[in-house]
Short mmCIF file of C-alpha atoms and ligand atoms in Angstrom, two decimals:
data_model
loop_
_atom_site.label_atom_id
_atom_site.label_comp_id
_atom_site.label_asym_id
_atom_site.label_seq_id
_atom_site.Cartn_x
_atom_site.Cartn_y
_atom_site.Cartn_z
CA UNK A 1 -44.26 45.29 0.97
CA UNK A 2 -42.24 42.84 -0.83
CA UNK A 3 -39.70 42.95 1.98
CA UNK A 4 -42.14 42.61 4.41
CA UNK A 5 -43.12 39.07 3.06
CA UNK A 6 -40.05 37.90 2.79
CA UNK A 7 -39.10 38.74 6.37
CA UNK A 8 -41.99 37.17 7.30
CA UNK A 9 -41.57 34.36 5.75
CA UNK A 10 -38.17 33.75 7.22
CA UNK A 11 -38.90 34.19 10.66
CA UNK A 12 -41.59 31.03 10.26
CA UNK A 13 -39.20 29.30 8.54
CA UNK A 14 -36.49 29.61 11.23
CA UNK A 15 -38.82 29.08 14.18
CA UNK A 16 -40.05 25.84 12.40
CA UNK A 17 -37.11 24.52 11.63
CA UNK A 18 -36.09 23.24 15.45
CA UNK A 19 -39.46 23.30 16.37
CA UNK A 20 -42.28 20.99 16.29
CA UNK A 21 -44.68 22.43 18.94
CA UNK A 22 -47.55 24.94 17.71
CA UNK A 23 -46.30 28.15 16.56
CA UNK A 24 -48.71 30.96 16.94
CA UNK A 25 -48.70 31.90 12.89
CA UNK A 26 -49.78 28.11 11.90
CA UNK A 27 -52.13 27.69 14.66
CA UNK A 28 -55.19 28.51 12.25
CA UNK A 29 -56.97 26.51 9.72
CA UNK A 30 -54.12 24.81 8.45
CA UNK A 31 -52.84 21.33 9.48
CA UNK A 32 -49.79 20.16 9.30
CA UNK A 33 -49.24 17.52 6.50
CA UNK A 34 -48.44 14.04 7.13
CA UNK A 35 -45.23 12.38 4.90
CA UNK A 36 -46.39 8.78 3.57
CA UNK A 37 -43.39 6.60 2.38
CA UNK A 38 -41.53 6.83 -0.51
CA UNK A 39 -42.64 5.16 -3.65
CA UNK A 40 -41.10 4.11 -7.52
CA UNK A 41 -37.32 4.30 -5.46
CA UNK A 42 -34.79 4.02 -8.09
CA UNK A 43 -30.65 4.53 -8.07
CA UNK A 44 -31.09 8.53 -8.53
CA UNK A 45 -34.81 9.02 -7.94
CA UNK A 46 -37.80 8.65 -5.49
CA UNK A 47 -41.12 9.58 -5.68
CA UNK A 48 -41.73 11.71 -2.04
CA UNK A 49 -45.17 11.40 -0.89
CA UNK A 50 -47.56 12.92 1.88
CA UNK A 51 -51.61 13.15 2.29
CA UNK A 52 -53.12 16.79 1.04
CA UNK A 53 -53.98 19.24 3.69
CA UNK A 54 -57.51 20.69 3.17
CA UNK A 55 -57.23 24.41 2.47
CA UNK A 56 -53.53 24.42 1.73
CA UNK A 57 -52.47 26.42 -1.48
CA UNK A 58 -49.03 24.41 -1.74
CA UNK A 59 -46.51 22.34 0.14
CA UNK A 60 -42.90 22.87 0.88
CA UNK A 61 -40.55 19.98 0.28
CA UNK A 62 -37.19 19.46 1.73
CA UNK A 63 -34.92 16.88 1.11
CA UNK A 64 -31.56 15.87 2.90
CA UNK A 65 -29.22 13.93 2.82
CA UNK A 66 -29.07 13.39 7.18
CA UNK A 67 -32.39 13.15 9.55
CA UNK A 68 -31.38 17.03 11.11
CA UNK A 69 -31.59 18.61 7.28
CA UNK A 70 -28.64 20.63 8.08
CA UNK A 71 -27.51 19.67 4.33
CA UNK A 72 -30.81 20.10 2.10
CA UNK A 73 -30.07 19.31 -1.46
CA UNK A 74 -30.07 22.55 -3.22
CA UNK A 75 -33.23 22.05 -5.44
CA UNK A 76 -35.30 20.86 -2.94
CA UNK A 77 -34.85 23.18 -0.13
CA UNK A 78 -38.42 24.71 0.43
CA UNK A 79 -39.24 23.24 -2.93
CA UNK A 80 -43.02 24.41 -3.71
CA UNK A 81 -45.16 22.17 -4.97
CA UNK A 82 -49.00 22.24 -5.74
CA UNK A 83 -49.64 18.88 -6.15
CA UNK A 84 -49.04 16.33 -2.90
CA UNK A 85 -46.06 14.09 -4.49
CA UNK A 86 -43.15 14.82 -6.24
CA UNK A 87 -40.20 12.85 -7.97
CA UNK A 88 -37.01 13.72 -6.64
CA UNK A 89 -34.49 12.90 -8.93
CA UNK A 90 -30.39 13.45 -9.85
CA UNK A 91 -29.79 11.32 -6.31
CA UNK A 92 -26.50 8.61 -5.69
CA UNK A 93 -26.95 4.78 -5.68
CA UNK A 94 -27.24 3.36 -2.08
CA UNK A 95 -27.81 6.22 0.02
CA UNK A 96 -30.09 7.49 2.12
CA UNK A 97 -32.38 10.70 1.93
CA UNK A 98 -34.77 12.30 4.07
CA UNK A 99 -37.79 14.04 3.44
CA UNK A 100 -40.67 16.15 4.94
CA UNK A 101 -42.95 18.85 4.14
CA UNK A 102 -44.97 21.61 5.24
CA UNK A 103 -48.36 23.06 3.62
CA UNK A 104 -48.98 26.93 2.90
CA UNK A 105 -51.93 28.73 2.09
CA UNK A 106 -51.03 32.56 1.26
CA UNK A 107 -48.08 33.86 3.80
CA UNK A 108 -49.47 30.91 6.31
CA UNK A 109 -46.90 27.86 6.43
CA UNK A 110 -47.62 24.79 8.97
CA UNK A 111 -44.54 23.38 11.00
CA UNK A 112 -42.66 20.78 9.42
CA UNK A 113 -44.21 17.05 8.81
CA UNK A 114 -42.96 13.94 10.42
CA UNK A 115 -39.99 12.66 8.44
CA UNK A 116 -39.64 10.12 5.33
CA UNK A 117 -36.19 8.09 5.39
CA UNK A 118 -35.28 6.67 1.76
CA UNK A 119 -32.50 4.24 0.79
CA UNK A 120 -32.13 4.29 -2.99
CA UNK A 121 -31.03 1.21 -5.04
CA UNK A 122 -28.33 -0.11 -6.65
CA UNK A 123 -24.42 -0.25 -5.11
CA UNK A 124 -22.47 2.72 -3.86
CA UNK A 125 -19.85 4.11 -6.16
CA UNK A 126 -16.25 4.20 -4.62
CA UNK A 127 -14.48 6.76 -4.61
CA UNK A 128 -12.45 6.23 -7.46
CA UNK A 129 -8.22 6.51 -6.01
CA UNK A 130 -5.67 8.54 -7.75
CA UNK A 131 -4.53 7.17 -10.99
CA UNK A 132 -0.92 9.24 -10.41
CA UNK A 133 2.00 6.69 -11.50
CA UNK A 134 4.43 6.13 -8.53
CA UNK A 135 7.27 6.88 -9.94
CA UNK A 136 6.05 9.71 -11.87
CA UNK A 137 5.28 11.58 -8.74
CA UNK A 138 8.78 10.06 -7.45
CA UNK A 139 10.76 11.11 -10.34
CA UNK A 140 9.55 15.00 -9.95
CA UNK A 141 10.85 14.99 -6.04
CA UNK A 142 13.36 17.72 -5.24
CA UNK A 143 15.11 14.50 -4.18
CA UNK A 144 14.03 11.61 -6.22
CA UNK A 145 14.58 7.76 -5.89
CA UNK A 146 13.59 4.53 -7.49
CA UNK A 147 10.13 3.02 -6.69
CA UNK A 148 10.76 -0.71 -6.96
CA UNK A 149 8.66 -4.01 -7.39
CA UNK A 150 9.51 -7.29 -6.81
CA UNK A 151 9.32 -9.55 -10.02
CA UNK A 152 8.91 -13.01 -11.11
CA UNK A 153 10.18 -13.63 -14.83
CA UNK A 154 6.98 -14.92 -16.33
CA UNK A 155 5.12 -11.45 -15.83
CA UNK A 156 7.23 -9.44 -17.97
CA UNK A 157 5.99 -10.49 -21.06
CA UNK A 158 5.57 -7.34 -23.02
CA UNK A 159 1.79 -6.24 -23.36
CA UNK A 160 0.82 -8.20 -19.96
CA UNK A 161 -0.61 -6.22 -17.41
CA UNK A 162 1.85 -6.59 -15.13
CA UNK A 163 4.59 -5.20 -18.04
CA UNK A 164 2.19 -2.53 -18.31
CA UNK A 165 2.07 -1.14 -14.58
CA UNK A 166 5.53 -2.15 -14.39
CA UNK A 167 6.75 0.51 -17.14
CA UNK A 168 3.62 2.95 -15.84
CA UNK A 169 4.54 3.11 -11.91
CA UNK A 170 7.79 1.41 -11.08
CA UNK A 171 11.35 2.80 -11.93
CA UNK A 172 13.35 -0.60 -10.02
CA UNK A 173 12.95 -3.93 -10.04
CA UNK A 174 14.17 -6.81 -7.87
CA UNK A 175 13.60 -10.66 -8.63
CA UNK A 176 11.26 -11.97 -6.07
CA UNK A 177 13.04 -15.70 -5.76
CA UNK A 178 15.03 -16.07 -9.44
CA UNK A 179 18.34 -14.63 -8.60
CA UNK A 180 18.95 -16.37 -5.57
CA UNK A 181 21.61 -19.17 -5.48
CA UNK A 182 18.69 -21.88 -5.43
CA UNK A 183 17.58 -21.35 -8.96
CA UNK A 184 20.62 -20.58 -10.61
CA UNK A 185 23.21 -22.80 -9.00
CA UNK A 186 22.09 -26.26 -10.46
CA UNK A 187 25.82 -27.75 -9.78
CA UNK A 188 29.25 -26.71 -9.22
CA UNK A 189 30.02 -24.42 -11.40
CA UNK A 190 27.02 -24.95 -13.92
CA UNK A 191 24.10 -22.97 -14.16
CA UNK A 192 20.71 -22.07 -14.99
CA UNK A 193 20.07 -18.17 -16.17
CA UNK A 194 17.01 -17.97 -18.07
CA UNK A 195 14.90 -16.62 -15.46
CA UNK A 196 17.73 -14.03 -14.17
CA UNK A 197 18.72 -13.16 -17.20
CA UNK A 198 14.98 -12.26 -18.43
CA UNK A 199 14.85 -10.31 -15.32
CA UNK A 200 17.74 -8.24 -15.84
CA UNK A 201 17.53 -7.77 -19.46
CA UNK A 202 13.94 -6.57 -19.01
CA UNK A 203 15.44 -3.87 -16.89
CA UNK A 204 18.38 -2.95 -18.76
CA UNK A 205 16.28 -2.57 -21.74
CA UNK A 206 13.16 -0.57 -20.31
CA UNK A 207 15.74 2.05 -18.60
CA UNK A 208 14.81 0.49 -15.52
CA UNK A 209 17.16 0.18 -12.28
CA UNK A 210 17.95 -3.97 -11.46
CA UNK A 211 18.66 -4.62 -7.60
CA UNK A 212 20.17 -7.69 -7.26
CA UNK A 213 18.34 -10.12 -4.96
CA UNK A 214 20.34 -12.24 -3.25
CA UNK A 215 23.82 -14.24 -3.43
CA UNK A 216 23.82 -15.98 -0.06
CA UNK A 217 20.80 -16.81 1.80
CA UNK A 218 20.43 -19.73 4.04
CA UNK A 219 17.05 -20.84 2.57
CA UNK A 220 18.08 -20.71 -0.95
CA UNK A 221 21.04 -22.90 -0.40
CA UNK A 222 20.76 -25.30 -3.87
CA UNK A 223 20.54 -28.94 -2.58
CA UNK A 224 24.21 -30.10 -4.39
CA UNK A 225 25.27 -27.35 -1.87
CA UNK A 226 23.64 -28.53 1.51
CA UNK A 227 24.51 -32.07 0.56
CA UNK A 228 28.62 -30.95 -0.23
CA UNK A 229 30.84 -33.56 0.64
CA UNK A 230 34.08 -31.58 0.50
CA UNK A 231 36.21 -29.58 2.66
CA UNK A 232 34.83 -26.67 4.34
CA UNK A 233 37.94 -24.84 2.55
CA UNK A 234 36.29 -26.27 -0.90
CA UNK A 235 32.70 -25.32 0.08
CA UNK A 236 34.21 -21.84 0.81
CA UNK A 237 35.33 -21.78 -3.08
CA UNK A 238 31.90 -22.91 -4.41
CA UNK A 239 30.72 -19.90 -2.57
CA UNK A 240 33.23 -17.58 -3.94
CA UNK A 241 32.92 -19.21 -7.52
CA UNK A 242 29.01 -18.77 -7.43
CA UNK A 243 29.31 -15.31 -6.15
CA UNK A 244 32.53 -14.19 -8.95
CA UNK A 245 30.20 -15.78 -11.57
CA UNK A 246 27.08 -13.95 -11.09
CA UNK A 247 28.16 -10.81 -10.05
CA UNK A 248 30.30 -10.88 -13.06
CA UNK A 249 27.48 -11.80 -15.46
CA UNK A 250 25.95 -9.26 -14.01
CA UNK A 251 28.32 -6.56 -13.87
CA UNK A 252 27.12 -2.96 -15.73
CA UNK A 253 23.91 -4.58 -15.85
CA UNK A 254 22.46 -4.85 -11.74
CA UNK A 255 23.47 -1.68 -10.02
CA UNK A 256 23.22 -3.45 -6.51
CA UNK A 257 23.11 -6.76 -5.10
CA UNK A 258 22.15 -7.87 -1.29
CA UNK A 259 25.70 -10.28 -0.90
CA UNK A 260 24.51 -11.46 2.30
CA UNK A 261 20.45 -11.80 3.59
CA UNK A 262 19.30 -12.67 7.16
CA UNK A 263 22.80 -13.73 8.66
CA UNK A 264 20.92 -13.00 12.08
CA UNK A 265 18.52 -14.80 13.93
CA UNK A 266 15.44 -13.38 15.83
CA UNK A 267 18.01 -13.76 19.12
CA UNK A 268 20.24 -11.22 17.93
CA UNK A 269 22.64 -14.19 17.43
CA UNK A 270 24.62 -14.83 14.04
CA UNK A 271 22.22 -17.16 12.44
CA UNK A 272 23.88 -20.68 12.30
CA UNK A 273 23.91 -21.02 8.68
CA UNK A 274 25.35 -23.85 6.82
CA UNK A 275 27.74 -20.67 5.72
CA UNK A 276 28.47 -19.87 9.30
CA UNK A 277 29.52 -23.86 10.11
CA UNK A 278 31.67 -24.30 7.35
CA UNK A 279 32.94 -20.84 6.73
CA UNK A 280 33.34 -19.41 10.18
CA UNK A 281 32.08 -15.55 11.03
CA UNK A 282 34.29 -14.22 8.62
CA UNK A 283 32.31 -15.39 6.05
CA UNK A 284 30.41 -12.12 5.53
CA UNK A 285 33.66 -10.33 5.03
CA UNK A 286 34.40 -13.10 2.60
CA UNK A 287 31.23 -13.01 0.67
CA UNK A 288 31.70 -9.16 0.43
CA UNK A 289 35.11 -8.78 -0.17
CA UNK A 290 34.61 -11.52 -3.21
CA UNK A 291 31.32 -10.00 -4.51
CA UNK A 292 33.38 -6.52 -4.59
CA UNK A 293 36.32 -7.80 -6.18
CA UNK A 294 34.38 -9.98 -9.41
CA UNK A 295 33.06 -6.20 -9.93
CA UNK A 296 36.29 -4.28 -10.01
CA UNK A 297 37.81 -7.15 -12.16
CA UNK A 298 34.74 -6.59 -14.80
CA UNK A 299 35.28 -3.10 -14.66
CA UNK A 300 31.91 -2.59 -12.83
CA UNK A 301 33.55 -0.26 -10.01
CA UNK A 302 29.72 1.30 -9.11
CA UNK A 303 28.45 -1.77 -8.11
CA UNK A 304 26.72 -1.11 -4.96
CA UNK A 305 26.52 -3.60 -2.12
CA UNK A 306 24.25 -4.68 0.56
CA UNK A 307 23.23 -5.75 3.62
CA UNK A 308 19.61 -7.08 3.79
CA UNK A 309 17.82 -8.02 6.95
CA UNK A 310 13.86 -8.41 8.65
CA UNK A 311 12.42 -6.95 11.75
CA UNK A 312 15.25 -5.01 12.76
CA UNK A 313 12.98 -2.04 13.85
CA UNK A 314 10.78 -3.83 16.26
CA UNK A 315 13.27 -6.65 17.50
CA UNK A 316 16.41 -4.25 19.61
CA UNK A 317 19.22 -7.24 19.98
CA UNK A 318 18.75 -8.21 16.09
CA UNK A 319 19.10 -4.44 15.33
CA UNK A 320 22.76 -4.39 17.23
CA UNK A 321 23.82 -7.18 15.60
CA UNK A 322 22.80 -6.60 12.12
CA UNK A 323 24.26 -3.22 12.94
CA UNK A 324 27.59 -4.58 14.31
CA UNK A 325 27.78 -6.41 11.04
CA UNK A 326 27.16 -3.29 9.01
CA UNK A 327 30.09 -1.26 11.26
CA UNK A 328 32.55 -3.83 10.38
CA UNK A 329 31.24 -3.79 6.74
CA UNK A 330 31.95 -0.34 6.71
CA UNK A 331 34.89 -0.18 8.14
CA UNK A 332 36.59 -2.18 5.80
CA UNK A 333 34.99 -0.66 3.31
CA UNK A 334 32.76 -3.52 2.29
CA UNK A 335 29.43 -1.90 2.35
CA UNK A 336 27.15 0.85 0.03
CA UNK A 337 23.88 0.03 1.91
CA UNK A 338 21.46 -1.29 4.24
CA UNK A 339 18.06 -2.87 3.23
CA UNK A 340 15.47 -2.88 5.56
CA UNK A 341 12.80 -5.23 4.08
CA UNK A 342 9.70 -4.03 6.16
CA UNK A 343 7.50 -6.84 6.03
CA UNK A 344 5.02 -4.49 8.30
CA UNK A 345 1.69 -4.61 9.65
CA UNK A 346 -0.72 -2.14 10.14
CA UNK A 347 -0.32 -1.81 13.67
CA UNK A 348 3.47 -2.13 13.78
CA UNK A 349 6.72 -1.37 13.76
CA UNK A 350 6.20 2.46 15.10
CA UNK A 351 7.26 5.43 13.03
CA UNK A 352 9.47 6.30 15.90
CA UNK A 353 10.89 2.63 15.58
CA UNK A 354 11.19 2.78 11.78
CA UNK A 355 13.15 6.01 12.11
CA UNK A 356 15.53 4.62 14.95
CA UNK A 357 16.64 1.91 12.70
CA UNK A 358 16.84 3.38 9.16
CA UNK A 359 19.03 6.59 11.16
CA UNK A 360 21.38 3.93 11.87
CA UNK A 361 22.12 3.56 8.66
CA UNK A 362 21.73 7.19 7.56
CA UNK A 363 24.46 7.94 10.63
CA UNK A 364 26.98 5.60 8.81
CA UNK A 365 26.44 7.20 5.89
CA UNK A 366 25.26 4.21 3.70
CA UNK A 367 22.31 3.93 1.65
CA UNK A 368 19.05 3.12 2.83
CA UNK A 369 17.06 0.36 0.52
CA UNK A 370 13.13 -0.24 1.78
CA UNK A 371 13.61 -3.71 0.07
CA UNK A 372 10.48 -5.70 0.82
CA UNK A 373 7.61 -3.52 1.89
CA UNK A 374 4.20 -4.83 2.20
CA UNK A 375 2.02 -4.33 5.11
CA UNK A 376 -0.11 -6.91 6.15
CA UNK A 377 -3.85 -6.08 7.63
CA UNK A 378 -4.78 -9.55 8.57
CA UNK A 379 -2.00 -11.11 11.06
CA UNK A 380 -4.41 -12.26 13.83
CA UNK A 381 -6.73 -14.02 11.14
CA UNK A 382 -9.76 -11.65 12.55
CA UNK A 383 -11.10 -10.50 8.90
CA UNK A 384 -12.13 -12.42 5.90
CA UNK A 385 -12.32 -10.05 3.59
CA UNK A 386 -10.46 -6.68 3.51
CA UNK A 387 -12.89 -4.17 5.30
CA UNK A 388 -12.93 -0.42 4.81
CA UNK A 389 -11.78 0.29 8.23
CA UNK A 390 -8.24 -1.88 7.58
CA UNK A 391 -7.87 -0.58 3.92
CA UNK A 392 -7.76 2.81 5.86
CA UNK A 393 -5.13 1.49 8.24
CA UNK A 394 -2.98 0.03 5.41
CA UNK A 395 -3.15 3.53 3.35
CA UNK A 396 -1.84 5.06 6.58
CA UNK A 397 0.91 2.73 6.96
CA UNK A 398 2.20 2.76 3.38
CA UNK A 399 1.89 6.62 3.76
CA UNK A 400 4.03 6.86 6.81
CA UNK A 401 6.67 4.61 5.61
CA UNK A 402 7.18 6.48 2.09
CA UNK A 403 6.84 9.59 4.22
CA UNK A 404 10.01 8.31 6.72
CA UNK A 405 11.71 7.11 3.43
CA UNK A 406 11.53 10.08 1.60
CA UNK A 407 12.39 12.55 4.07
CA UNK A 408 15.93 10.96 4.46
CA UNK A 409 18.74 13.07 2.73
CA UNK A 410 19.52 12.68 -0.98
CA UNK A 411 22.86 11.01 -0.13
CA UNK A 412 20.80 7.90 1.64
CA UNK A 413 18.36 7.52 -0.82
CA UNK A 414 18.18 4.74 -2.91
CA UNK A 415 14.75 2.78 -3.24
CA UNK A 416 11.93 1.71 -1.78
CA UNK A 417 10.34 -1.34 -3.31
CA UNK A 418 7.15 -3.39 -2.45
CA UNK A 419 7.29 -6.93 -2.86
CA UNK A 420 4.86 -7.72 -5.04
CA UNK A 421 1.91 -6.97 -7.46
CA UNK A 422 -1.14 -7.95 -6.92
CA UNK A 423 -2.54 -9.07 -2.96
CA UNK A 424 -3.46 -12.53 -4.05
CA UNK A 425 0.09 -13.34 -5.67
CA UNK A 426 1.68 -11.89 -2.25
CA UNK A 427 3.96 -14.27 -0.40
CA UNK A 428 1.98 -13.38 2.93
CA UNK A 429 -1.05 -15.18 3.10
CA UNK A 430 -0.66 -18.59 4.38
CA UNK A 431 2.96 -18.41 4.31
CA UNK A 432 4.52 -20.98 6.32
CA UNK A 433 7.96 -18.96 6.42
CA UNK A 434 5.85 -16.53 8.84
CA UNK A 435 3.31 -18.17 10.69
CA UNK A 436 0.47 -16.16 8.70
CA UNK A 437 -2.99 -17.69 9.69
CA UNK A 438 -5.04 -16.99 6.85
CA UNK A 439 -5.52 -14.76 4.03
CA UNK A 440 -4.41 -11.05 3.25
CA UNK A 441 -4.57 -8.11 1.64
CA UNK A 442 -0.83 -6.50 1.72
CA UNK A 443 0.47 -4.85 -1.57
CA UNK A 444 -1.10 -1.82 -3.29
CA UNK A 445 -3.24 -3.67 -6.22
CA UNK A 446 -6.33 -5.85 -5.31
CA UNK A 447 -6.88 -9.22 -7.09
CA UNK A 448 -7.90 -7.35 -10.33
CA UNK A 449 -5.06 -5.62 -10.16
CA UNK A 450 -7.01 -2.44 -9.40
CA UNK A 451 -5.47 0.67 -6.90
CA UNK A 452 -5.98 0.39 -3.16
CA UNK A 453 -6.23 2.99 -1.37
CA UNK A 454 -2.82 1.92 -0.09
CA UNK A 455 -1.49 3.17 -3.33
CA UNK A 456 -3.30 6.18 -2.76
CA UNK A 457 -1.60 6.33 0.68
CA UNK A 458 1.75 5.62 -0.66
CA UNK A 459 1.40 8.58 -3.36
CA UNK A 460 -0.04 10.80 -0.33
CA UNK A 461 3.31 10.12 1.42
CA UNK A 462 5.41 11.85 -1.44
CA UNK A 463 3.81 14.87 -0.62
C1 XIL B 501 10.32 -14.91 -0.60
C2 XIL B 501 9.51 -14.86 -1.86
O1 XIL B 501 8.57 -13.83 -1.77
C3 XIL B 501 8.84 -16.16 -2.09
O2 XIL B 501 8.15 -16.14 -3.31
C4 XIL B 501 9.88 -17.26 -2.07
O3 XIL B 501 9.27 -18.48 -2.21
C5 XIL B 501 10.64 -17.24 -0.78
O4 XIL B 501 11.22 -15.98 -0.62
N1 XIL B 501 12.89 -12.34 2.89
C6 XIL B 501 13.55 -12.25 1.70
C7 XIL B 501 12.89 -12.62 0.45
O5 XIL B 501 14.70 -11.76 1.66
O6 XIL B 501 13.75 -13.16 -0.49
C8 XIL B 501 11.75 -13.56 0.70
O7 XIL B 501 11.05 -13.75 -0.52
C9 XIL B 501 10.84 -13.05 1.78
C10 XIL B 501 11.58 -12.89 3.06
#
């Protein structure tokens, strides 16, 4: 008997569910109810509503969460109700529901009502990202390496929020502008360290690893410098001096430096420096060779040195030349690593092209530094506010790139650092330097310094 009803029951049930015609069971005195709309909506709750049905014993309720109810929330899936409205509660902010009903009387059940759509109140809760530290999940690799950050010396006062997500996620640090021979070099042989020496002694005294950032750069050339007077045999020894000084300073206390930064241009042509006129193409060697020997001579014989260069993925004639650089580098023995500063996009360089370059490196058996990683979303100027769709992009990108970085042998590993903290202290947006139209959205913490899900991507890409 029992089993009898229940069968029953199911077959109406089923053939109601698709169906909205007559069925011959609810053909009789019944008729089917009609849904009114929602009232009293609320963040979790809504009152459903529909007209009473003459006859009818009860009323079926079902509530979804799409317009096919192929997901019915669990308590009100054939809810029965004798009364005609109920209060559905335990619902999410900002989303929508859908309700309809049918009436019963005894083992008679009509088809389904027309259908109620409900939007509750309030704002949609984000999924909240994964508050993993970087370097913790880093540090527990078969094959670990640093995660780095570029720093300016004013954040790392202790208790700040950047000290605090500093010591939390990063295990590297590099100085974003104040170790380059701008700041520091304020005349011959006279200079400046507070900012560099903050820097480093932050590092050396939170066990974490200081890349130097970056001894000779053509657009931190001090003015004294650009302006010298002198022989290009006594410009050569400021250079040397400047480099033997800092590195020295330095020494046991910066585990790498980039001696030389962007000595090509976007031709695949040495970039005509002012190091380049007055120094010749040697100069590199020079710079090197110098940086190498202030090391040995402080008894720093680790020191690891580098090469540090942009686009070199997407643009093919830089690549050679940076890379005919490197070979010579190498071959005298010059060289520890390459840094690939992968100031990316979301739509570019490839994997494929990522790979293609960093093997280059990886084939010469030097050490591969992601040195300036941030991935820009807004390059064309065709968003004003980071939108869902582009966060996704970004998370993607950062995920691929850690992925590339950390499948690379223990031997090439070194670090991969992002350039920066928090997307509106990013050098990107409405940087002259790069042509960048507008604003954007291109490190892994948002303005409040809260995870993006490009941190989340960048932790997904350790897996
Ligand atoms: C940029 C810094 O982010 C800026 O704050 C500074 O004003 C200029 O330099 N390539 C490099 C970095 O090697 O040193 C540059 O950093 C970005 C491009």
């Amino acid at each position: 008997m029992g089993i009898a009803f229940y069968l029953i029951l199911t077959i109406l049930s089923c053939s109601e569910d698709n169906d909205n015609g007559d069925s011959p069971e609810a053909s009789g005195k019944l008729d089917i109810p009609f849904a009114s709309i929602a009232s009293n909506i609320t963040e979790n709750s809504f009152q459903a509503n529909w007209a009473l049905v003459s006859e009818a014993d009860s009323y079926l309720l079902d509530v979804s969460t799409n317009s096919n109810f192929s997901v019915m929330l669990t308590e009100y899936n054939a809810l029965i109700v004798q009364n005609n409205t109920v209060t559905v509660t335990g619902l999410s902010p900002a989303s929508n529901y859908y309700y309809r009903v049918r009436a019963k009387k005894g083992t008679e059940i009509t088809n389904n009502s027309n259908v109620i759509t409900v939007t509750t109140t309030g704002v949609a809760a984000e999924e909240p990202e994964d508050p993993t530290f970087l370097k913790v999940k880093a540090n527990a690799l078969e094959n670990p390496f640093y995660v780095g950050v570029a720093v300016k010396a004013h954040q790392l006062t202790e208790g700040s929020a950047y000290d605090e997500v500093l010591k939390n996620e990063f295990s590297s640090i590099t100085a974003e502008y104040e170790m380059k021979m701008n700041p520091i070099s304020t005349g011959s042989g006279s200079y400046n360290w507070e900012a560099a020496d903050k820097i480093v002694n932050y590092g050396n005294d939170n066990g974490i690893n200081v890349h130097g950032h970056a001894l000779v750069w053509h657009n931190a050339v001090p003015d004294w410098l650009s302006n010298f007077s002198g022989t290009d045999t006594e410009f050569a020894l400021e250079v040397k001096k400047f480099i033997t000084d800092v590195v020295t300073r330095y020494a046991g206390k910066v585990r790498s430096w980039d001696v030389v930064n962007e000595a090509v241009d976007d031709n695949g042509n040495m970039r005509n420096t002012i190091f380049l006129q007055k120094m010749g193409p040697d100069y590199i060697k020079d710079c090197y060779q110098w940086a190498r020997d202030a090391a040995n001579t402080a008894g720093d014989t680790d020191l690891l040195l580098f090469y540090n260069d942009y686009a070199t993925s997407t643009n093919i004639p830089k690549q050679d030349r940076v890379f005919s650089i490197v070979d010579d580098l190498k071959a005298n023995n010059l060289i520890d690593g390459v840094g690939f500063q992968m100031h990316n996009t979301y739509l570019s360089p490839t994997k494929a092209q990522i790979e293609t370059d960093i093997n280059r490196a990886v084939a010469l058996g030097l050490k591969v530094h992601v040195s300036e990683l941030d991935i820009q979303v807004n390059q064309n100027n065709d968003i004003t506010y980071l939108t869902e769709e582009r966060a996704l992009a970004q998370k993607e990108k950062y995920k691929e790139i850690v992925k590339i970085y950390n499948a690379l042998p223990k031997a090439n590993k070194y670090a991969l650092t992002v350039w920066g903290f928090k997307d509106n202290e990013s050098w990107i947006p409405y940087s002259t330097d790069l042509n960048h139209p507008g604003n954007d959205w291109p490190l892994l913490y948002n303005d409040k310094f809260e995870l993006k899900k490009a941190h989340t991507g960048f932790l997904e890409g350790l897996d």
